[in-house]
PDB file of N, CA and C and ligand atoms in Angstrom:
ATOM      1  N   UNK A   1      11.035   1.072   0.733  1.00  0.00           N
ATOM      2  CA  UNK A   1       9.999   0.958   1.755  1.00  0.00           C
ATOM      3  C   UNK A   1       8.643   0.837   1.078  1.00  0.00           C
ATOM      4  N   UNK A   2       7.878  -0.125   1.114  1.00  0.00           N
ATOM      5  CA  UNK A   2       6.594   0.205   0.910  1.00  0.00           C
ATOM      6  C   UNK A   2       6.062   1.159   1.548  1.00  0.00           C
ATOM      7  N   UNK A   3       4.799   1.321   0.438  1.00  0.00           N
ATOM      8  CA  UNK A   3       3.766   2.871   0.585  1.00  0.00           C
ATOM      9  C   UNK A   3       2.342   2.621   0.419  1.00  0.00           C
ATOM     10  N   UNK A   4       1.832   3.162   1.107  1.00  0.00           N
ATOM     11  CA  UNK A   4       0.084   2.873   0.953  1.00  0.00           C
ATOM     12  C   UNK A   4      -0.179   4.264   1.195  1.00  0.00           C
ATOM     13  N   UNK A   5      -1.842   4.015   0.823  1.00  0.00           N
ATOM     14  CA  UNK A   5      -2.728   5.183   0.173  1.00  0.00           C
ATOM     15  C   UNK A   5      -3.163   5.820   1.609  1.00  0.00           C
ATOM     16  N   UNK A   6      -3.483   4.446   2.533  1.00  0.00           N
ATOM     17  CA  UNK A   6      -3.824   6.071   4.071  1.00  0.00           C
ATOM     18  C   UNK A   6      -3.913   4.832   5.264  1.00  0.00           C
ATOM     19  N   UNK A   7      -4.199   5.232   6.040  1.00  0.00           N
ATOM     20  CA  UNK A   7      -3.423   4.262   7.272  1.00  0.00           C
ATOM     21  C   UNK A   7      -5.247   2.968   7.142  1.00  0.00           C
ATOM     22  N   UNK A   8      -6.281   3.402   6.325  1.00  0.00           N
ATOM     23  CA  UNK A   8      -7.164   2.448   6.573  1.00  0.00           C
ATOM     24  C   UNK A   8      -6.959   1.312   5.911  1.00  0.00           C
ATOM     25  N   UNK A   9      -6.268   1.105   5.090  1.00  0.00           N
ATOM     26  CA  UNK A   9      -5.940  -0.298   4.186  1.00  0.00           C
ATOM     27  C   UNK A   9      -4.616  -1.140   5.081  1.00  0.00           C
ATOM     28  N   UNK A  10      -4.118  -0.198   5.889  1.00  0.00           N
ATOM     29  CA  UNK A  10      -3.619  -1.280   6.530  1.00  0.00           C
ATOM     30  C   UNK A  10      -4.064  -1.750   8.221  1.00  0.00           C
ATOM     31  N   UNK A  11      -3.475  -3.134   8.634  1.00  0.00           N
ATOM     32  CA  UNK A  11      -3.489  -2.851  10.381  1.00  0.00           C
ATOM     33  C   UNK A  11      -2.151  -3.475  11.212  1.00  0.00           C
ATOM     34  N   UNK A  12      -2.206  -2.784  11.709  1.00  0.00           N
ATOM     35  CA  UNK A  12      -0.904  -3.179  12.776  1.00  0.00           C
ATOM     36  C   UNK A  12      -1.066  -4.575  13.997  1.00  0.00           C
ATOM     37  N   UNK A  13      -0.568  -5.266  13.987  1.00  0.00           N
ATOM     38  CA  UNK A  13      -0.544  -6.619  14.415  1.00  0.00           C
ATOM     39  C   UNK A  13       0.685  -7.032  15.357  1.00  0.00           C
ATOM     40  N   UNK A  14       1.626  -6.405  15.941  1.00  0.00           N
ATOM     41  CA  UNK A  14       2.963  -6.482  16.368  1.00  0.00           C
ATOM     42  C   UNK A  14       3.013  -8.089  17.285  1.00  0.00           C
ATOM     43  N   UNK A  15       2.072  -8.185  17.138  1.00  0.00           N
ATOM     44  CA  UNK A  15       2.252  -9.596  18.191  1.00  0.00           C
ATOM     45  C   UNK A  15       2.184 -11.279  17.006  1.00  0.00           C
ATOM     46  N   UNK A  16       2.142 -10.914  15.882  1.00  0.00           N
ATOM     47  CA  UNK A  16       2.121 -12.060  14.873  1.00  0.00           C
ATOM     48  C   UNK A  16       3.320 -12.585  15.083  1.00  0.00           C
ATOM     49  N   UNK A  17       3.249 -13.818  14.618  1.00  0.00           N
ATOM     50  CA  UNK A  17       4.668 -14.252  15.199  1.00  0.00           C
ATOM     51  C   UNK A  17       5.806 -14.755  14.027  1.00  0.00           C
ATOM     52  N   UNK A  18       5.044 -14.080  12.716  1.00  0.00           N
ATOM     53  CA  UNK A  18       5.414 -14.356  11.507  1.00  0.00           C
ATOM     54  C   UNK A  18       6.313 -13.261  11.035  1.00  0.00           C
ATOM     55  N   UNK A  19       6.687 -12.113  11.823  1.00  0.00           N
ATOM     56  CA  UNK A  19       7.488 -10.933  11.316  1.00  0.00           C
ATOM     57  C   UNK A  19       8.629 -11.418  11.820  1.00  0.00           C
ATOM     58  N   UNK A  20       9.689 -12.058  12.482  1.00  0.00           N
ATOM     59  CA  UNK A  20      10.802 -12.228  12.861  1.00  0.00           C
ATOM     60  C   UNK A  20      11.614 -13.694  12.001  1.00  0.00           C
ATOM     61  N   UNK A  21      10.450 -14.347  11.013  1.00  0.00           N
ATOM     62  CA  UNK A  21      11.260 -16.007  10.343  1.00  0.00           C
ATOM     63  C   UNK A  21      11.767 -14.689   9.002  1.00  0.00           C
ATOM     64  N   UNK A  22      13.143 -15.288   8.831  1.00  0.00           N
ATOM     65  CA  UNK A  22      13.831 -14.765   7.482  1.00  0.00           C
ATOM     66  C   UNK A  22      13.806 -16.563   6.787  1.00  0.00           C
ATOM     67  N   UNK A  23      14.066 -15.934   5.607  1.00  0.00           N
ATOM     68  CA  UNK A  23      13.700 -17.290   4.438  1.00  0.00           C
ATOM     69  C   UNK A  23      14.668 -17.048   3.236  1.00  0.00           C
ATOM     70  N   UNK A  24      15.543 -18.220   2.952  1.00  0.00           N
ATOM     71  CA  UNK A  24      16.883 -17.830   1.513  1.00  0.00           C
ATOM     72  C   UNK A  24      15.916 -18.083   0.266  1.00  0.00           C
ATOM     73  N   UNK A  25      16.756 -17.859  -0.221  1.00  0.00           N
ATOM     74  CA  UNK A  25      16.079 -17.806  -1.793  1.00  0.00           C
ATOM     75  C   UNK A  25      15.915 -19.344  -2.194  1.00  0.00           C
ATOM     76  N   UNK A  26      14.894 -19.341  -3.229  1.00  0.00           N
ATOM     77  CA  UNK A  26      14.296 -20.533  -3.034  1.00  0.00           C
ATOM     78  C   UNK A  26      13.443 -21.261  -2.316  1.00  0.00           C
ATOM     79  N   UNK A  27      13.464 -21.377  -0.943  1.00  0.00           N
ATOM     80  CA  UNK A  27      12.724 -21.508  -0.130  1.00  0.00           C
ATOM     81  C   UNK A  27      11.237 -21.314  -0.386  1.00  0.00           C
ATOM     82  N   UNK A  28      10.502 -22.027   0.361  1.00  0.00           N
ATOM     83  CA  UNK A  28       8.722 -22.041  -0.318  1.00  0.00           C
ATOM     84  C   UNK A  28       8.334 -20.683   0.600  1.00  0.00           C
ATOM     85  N   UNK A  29       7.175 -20.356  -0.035  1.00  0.00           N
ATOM     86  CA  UNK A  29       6.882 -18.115   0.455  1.00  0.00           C
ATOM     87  C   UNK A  29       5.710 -19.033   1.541  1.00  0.00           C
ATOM     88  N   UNK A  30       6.030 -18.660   2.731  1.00  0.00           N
ATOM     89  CA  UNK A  30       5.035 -19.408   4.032  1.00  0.00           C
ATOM     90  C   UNK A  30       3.159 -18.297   3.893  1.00  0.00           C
ATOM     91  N   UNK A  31       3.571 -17.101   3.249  1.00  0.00           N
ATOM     92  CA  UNK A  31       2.539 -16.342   3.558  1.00  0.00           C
ATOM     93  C   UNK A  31       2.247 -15.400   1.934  1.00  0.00           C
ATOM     94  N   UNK A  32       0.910 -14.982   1.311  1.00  0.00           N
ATOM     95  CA  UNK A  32       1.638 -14.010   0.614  1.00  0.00           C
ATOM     96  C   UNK A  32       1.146 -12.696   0.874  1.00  0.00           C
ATOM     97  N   UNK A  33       2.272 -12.026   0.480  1.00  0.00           N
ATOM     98  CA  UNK A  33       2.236 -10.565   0.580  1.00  0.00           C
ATOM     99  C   UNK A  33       3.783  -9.611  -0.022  1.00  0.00           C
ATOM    100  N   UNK A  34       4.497  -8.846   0.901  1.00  0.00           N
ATOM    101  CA  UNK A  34       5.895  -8.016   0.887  1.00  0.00           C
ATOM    102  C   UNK A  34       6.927  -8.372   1.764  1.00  0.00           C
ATOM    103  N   UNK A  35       7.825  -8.942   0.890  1.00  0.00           N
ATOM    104  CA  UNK A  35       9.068  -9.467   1.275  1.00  0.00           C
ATOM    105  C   UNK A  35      10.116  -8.480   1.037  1.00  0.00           C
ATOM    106  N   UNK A  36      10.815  -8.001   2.349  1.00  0.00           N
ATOM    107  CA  UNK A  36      12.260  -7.009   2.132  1.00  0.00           C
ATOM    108  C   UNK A  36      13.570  -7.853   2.460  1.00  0.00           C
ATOM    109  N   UNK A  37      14.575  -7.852   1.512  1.00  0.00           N
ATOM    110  CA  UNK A  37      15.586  -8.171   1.469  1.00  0.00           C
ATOM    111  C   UNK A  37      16.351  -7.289   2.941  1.00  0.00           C
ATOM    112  N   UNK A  38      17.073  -8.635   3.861  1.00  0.00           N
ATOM    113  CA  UNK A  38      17.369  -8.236   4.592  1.00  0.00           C
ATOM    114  C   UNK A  38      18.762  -7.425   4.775  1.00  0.00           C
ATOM    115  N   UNK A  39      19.449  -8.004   3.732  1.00  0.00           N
ATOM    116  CA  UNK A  39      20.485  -7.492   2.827  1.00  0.00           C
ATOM    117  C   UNK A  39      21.051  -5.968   2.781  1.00  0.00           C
ATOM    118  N   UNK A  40      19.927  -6.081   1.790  1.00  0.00           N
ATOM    119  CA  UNK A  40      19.691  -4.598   0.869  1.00  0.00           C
ATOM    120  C   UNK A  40      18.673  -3.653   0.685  1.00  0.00           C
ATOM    121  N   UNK A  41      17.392  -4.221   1.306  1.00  0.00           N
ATOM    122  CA  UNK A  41      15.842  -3.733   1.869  1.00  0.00           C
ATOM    123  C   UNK A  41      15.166  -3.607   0.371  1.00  0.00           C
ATOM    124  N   UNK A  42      15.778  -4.437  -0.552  1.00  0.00           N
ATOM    125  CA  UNK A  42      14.840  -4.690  -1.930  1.00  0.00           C
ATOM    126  C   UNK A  42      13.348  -5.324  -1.681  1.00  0.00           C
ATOM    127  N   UNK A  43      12.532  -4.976  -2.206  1.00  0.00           N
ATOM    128  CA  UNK A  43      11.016  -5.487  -1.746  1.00  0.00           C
ATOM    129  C   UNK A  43      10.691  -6.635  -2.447  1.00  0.00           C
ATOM    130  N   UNK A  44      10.088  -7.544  -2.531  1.00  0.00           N
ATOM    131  CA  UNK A  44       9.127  -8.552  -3.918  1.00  0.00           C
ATOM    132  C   UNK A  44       8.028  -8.346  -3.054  1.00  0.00           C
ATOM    133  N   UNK A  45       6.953  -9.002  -3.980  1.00  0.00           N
ATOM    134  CA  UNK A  45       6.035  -9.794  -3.781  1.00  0.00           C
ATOM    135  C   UNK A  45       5.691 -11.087  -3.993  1.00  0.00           C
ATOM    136  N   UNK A  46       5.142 -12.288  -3.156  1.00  0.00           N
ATOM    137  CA  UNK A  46       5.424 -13.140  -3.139  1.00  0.00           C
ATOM    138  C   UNK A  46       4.206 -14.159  -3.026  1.00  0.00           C
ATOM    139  N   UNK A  47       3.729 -14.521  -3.458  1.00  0.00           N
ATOM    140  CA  UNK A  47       2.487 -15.958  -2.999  1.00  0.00           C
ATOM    141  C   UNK A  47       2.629 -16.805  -2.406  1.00  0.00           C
ATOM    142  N   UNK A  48       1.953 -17.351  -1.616  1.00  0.00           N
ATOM    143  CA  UNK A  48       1.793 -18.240  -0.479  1.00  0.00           C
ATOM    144  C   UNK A  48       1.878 -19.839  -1.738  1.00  0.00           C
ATOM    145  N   UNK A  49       3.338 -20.869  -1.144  1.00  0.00           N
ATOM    146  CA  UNK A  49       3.439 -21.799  -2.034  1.00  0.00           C
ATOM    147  C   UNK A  49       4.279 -21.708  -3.210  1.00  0.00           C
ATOM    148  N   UNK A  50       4.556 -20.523  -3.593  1.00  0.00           N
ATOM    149  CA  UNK A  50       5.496 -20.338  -4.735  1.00  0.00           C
ATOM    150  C   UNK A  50       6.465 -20.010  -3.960  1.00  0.00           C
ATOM    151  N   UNK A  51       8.346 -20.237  -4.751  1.00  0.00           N
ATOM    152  CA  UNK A  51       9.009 -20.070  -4.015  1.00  0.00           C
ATOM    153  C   UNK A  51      10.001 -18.700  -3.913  1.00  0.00           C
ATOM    154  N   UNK A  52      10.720 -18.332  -3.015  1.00  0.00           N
ATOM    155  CA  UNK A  52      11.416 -16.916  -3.646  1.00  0.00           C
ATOM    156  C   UNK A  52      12.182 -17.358  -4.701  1.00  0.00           C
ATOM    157  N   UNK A  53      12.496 -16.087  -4.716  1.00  0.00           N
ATOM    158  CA  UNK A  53      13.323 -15.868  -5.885  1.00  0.00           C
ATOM    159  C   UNK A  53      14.648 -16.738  -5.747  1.00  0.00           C
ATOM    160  N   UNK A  54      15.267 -17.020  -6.836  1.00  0.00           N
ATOM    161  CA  UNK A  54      16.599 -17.557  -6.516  1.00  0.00           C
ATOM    162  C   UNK A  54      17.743 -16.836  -6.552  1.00  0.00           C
ATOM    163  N   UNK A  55      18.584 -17.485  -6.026  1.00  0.00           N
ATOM    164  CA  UNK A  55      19.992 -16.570  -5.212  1.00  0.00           C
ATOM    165  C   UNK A  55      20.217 -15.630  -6.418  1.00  0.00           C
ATOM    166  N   UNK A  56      20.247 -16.198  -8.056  1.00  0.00           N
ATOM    167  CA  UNK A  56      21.026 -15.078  -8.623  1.00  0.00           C
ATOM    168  C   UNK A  56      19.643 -13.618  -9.112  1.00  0.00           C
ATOM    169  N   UNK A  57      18.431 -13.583  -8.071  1.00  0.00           N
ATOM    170  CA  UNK A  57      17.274 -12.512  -8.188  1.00  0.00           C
ATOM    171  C   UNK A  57      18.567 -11.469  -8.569  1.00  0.00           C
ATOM    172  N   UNK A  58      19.054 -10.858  -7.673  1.00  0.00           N
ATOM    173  CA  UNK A  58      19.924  -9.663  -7.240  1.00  0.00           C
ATOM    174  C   UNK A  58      21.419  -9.980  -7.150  1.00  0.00           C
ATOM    175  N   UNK A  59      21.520  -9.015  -7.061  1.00  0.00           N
ATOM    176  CA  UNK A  59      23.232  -9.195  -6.586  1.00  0.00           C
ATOM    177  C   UNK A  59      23.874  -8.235  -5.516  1.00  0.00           C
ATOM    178  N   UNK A  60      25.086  -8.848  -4.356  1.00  0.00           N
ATOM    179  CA  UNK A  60      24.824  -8.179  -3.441  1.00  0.00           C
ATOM    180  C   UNK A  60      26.297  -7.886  -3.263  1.00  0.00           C
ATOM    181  N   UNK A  61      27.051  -6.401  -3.075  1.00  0.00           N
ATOM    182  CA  UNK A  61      28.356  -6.108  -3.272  1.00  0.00           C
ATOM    183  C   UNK A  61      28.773  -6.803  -1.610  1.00  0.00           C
ATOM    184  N   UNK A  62      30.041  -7.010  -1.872  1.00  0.00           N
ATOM    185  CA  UNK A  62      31.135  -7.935  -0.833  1.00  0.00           C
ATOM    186  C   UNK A  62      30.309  -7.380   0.473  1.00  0.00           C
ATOM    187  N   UNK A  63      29.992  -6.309   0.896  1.00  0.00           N
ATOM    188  CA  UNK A  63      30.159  -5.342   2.664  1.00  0.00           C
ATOM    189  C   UNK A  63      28.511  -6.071   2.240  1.00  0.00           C
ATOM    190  N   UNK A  64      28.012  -6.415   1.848  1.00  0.00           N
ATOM    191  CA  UNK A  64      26.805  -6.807   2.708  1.00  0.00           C
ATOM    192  C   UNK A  64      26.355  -8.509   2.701  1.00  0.00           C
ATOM    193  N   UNK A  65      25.393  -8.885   3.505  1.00  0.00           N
ATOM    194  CA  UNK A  65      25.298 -10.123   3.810  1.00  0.00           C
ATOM    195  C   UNK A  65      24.185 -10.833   2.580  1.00  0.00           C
ATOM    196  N   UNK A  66      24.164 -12.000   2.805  1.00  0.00           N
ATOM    197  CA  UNK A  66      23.403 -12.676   2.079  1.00  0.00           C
ATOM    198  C   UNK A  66      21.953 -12.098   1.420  1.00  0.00           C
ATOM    199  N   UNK A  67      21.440 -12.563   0.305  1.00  0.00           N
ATOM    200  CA  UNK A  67      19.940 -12.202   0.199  1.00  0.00           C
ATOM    201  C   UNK A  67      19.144 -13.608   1.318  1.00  0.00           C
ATOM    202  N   UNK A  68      18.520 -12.260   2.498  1.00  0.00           N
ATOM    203  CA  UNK A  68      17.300 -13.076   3.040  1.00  0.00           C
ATOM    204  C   UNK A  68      16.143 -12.301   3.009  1.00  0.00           C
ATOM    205  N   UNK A  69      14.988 -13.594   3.099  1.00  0.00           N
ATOM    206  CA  UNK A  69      13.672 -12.385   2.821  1.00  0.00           C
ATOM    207  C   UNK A  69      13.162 -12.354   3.963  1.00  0.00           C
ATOM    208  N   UNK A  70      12.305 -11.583   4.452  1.00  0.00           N
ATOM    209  CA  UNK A  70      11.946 -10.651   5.818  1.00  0.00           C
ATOM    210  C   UNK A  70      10.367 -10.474   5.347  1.00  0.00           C
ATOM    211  N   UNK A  71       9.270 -10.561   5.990  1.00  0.00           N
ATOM    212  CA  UNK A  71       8.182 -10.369   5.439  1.00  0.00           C
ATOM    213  C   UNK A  71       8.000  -8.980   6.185  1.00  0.00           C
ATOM    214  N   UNK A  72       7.156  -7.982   5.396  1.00  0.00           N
ATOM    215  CA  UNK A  72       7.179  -6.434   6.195  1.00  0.00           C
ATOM    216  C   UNK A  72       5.433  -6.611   5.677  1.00  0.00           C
ATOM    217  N   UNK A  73       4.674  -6.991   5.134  1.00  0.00           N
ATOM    218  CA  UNK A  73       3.137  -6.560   4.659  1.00  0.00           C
ATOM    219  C   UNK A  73       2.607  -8.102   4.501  1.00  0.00           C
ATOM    220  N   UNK A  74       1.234  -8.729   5.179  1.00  0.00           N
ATOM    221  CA  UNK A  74       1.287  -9.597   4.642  1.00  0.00           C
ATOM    222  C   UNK A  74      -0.261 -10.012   3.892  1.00  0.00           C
ATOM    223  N   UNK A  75      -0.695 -10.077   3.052  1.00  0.00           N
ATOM    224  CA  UNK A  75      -1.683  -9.810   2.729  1.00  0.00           C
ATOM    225  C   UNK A  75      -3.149 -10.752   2.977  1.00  0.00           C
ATOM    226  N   UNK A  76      -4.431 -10.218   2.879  1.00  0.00           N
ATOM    227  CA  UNK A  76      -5.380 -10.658   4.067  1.00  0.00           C
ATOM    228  C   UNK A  76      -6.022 -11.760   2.894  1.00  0.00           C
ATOM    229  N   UNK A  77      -5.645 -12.738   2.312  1.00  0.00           N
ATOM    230  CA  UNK A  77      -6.102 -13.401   1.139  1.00  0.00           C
ATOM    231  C   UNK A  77      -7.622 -14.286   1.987  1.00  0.00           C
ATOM    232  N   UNK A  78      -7.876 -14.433   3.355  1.00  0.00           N
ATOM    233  CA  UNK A  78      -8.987 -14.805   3.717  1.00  0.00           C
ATOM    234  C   UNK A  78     -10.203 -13.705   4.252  1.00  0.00           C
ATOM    235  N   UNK A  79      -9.870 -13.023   4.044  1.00  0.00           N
ATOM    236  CA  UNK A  79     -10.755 -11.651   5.013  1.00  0.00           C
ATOM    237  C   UNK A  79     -10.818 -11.989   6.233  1.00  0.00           C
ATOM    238  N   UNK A  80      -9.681 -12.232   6.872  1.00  0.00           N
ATOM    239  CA  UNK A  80     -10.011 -12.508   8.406  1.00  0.00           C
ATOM    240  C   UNK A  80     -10.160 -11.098   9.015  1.00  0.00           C
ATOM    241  N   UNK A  81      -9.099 -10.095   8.490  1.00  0.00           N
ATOM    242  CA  UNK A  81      -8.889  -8.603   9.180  1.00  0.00           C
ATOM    243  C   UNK A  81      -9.707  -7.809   8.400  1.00  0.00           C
TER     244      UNK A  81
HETATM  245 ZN1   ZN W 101      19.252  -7.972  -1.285  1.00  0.00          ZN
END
């Protein structure tokens, strides 16, 4: 799980419409910030334009599903917030 220092560095946004796209490995990073494996809840970080990681990042035992990435943090690279 990501962790931060106190609730002012972050803000809550539930209506973005960017928390529900999952993305396979490889795939170009749409935003950057914290990507959790939907998998296995492994974290990266990721830049906007570079791509994830590729399939062999991790490895994932038989009982669980594919590596997909899930964005959980996404970071404010324009100062809009
Ligand atoms: Zn995983």
């Amino acid at each position: 799980m990501a962790v931060y220092a106190d609730s002012s560095v972050l803000k809550h946004i539930p209506s973005w419409d960017g928390w529900e796209k999952v993305y396979s490995p490889s795939d170009q990073v749409p935003h950057s910030g914290i990507y959790k494996c939907t998998g296995c809840n492994k974290e990266i970080t990721s830049n906007k334009g570079d791509k994830f990681p590729p399939q062999n990042h991790h490895q994932h035992g038989s009982n669980l599903s594919s590596i997909r990435w899930k964005i959980i943090i996404f970071t404010d690279t324009e100062g809009k917030y």
